[in-house]
PDB file of C-alpha atoms in Angstrom:
ATOM      1  CA  MET A   1      -5.460 -31.685  45.760  1.00 58.00           C
ATOM      2  CA  SER A   2      -2.559 -30.031  43.999  1.00 75.00           C
ATOM      3  CA  VAL A   3      -3.052 -26.315  43.478  1.00 88.00           C
ATOM      4  CA  THR A   4      -1.770 -24.999  40.159  1.00 91.00           C
ATOM      5  CA  ALA A   5      -1.864 -21.600  38.493  1.00 92.00           C
ATOM      6  CA  ASP A   6      -4.096 -23.061  35.766  1.00 95.00           C
ATOM      7  CA  HIS A   7      -6.524 -24.461  38.333  1.00 95.00           C
ATOM      8  CA  ILE A   8      -6.781 -21.085  40.100  1.00 96.00           C
ATOM      9  CA  ARG A   9      -7.243 -19.276  36.784  1.00 97.00           C
ATOM     10  CA  GLU A  10      -9.976 -21.653  35.610  1.00 97.00           C
ATOM     11  CA  LYS A  11     -11.871 -21.530  38.902  1.00 97.00           C
ATOM     12  CA  LEU A  12     -11.836 -17.722  39.136  1.00 98.00           C
ATOM     13  CA  THR A  13     -12.884 -17.397  35.500  1.00 98.00           C
ATOM     14  CA  LYS A  14     -15.762 -19.830  35.929  1.00 97.00           C
ATOM     15  CA  GLU A  15     -17.072 -18.846  39.359  1.00 97.00           C
ATOM     16  CA  LEU A  16     -16.547 -15.081  39.253  1.00 98.00           C
ATOM     17  CA  GLY A  17     -17.206 -14.600  35.555  1.00 97.00           C
ATOM     18  CA  ALA A  18     -13.741 -13.090  35.244  1.00 97.00           C
ATOM     19  CA  VAL A  19     -12.885 -11.588  31.867  1.00 97.00           C
ATOM     20  CA  HIS A  20      -9.167 -11.561  32.673  1.00 97.00           C
ATOM     21  CA  VAL A  21      -7.132 -13.510  35.236  1.00 98.00           C
ATOM     22  CA  ASP A  22      -3.366 -13.409  35.722  1.00 97.00           C
ATOM     23  CA  VAL A  23      -1.919 -15.972  38.134  1.00 96.00           C
ATOM     24  CA  GLU A  24       1.755 -15.960  39.044  1.00 94.00           C
ATOM     25  CA  ASP A  25       3.407 -18.615  41.206  1.00 91.00           C
ATOM     26  CA  THR A  26       5.681 -16.472  43.389  1.00 92.00           C
ATOM     27  CA  SER A  27       7.062 -19.271  45.557  1.00 87.00           C
ATOM     28  CA  PRO A  28      10.876 -19.560  45.467  1.00 84.00           C
ATOM     29  CA  ASN A  29      11.056 -22.848  43.558  1.00 81.00           C
ATOM     30  CA  ARG A  30       7.669 -22.534  41.880  1.00 69.00           C
ATOM     31  CA  CYS A  31       6.419 -25.081  44.370  1.00 76.00           C
ATOM     32  CA  ALA A  32       2.834 -23.776  44.355  1.00 74.00           C
ATOM     33  CA  THR A  33       2.718 -22.336  47.869  1.00 85.00           C
ATOM     34  CA  SER A  34       2.648 -18.620  47.035  1.00 92.00           C
ATOM     35  CA  TYR A  35       0.554 -16.863  44.397  1.00 95.00           C
ATOM     36  CA  LYS A  36      -0.110 -13.381  43.098  1.00 96.00           C
ATOM     37  CA  VAL A  37      -3.357 -12.913  41.154  1.00 98.00           C
ATOM     38  CA  LEU A  38      -5.076 -10.189  39.165  1.00 98.00           C
ATOM     39  CA  VAL A  39      -8.808 -10.750  38.660  1.00 98.00           C
ATOM     40  CA  VAL A  40     -10.989  -8.601  36.394  1.00 98.00           C
ATOM     41  CA  SER A  41     -14.727  -9.209  36.755  1.00 98.00           C
ATOM     42  CA  SER A  42     -17.918  -7.219  36.270  1.00 98.00           C
ATOM     43  CA  GLN A  43     -19.157  -8.875  39.487  1.00 98.00           C
ATOM     44  CA  PHE A  44     -16.865  -6.425  41.336  1.00 98.00           C
ATOM     45  CA  GLU A  45     -18.866  -3.408  40.088  1.00 98.00           C
ATOM     46  CA  GLY A  46     -20.013  -1.245  43.005  1.00 97.00           C
ATOM     47  CA  LYS A  47     -18.313  -3.420  45.618  1.00 98.00           C
ATOM     48  CA  PRO A  48     -15.641  -2.155  48.023  1.00 98.00           C
ATOM     49  CA  LEU A  49     -12.177  -3.718  47.959  1.00 97.00           C
ATOM     50  CA  LEU A  50     -12.742  -5.838  51.061  1.00 98.00           C
ATOM     51  CA  GLN A  51     -15.906  -7.377  49.616  1.00 98.00           C
ATOM     52  CA  ARG A  52     -14.114  -8.139  46.334  1.00 98.00           C
ATOM     53  CA  HIS A  53     -11.290  -9.877  48.187  1.00 98.00           C
ATOM     54  CA  ARG A  54     -13.794 -11.875  50.220  1.00 98.00           C
ATOM     55  CA  MET A  55     -15.424 -13.021  46.978  1.00 98.00           C
ATOM     56  CA  VAL A  56     -12.069 -14.301  45.713  1.00 98.00           C
ATOM     57  CA  ASN A  57     -11.226 -15.900  49.074  1.00 98.00           C
ATOM     58  CA  THR A  58     -14.611 -17.646  49.184  1.00 98.00           C
ATOM     59  CA  CYS A  59     -14.157 -18.922  45.640  1.00 97.00           C
ATOM     60  CA  LEU A  60     -10.727 -20.332  46.495  1.00 97.00           C
ATOM     61  CA  ALA A  61     -11.478 -21.451  50.071  1.00 97.00           C
ATOM     62  CA  GLU A  62     -10.259 -25.028  49.559  1.00 95.00           C
ATOM     63  CA  GLU A  63      -7.168 -23.973  47.609  1.00 94.00           C
ATOM     64  CA  LEU A  64      -6.179 -21.365  50.205  1.00 95.00           C
ATOM     65  CA  LYS A  65      -5.832 -24.148  52.788  1.00 93.00           C
ATOM     66  CA  GLU A  66      -2.736 -25.288  50.860  1.00 92.00           C
ATOM     67  CA  ILE A  67      -1.350 -21.875  49.904  1.00 92.00           C
ATOM     68  CA  HIS A  68       0.960 -20.044  52.321  1.00 90.00           C
ATOM     69  CA  ALA A  69       0.921 -16.601  50.696  1.00 93.00           C
ATOM     70  CA  PHE A  70      -1.761 -15.095  48.480  1.00 96.00           C
ATOM     71  CA  GLU A  71      -1.687 -11.589  47.034  1.00 97.00           C
ATOM     72  CA  GLN A  72      -4.640 -10.371  45.012  1.00 98.00           C
ATOM     73  CA  LYS A  73      -5.663  -7.378  42.962  1.00 98.00           C
ATOM     74  CA  THR A  74      -9.318  -7.106  41.954  1.00 98.00           C
ATOM     75  CA  LEU A  75     -10.563  -4.759  39.238  1.00 98.00           C
ATOM     76  CA  THR A  76     -13.733  -4.084  37.278  1.00 97.00           C
ATOM     77  CA  PRO A  77     -13.412  -4.215  33.476  1.00 97.00           C
ATOM     78  CA  GLU A  78     -13.557  -0.392  33.406  1.00 96.00           C
ATOM     79  CA  GLN A  79     -10.742  -0.098  35.953  1.00 96.00           C
ATOM     80  CA  TRP A  80      -8.712  -2.651  33.986  1.00 96.00           C
ATOM     81  CA  GLU A  81      -9.079  -0.670  30.746  1.00 95.00           C
ATOM     82  CA  LYS A  82      -8.017   2.549  32.506  1.00 93.00           C
ATOM     83  CA  GLN A  83      -4.978   0.833  34.028  1.00 91.00           C
ATOM     84  CA  LYS A  84      -3.905  -0.683  30.700  1.00 86.00           C
ATOM     85  CA  SER A  85      -4.012   2.698  28.985  1.00 86.00           C
ATOM     86  CA  GLN A  86      -1.726   4.373  31.544  1.00 82.00           C
TER      87      GLN A  86
END
């Protein structure tokens, strides 16, 4: 399986009900081995950061086998709106 930014975006949107997903390939030659993601989902409401990250990691378990570096930021829609207005 080839992991792409679009694939990651689609999977997070579908499985976590994400209302916003940014995926950036941060590998040196854009060779799909390092990603930085921002996920905004109401499923994160009331959950601590570690639990949110576990949700993302579980969703992308197969993909993470092929990715060498993965940075994530997880926000609720309310947190996302606050951050955008700053």
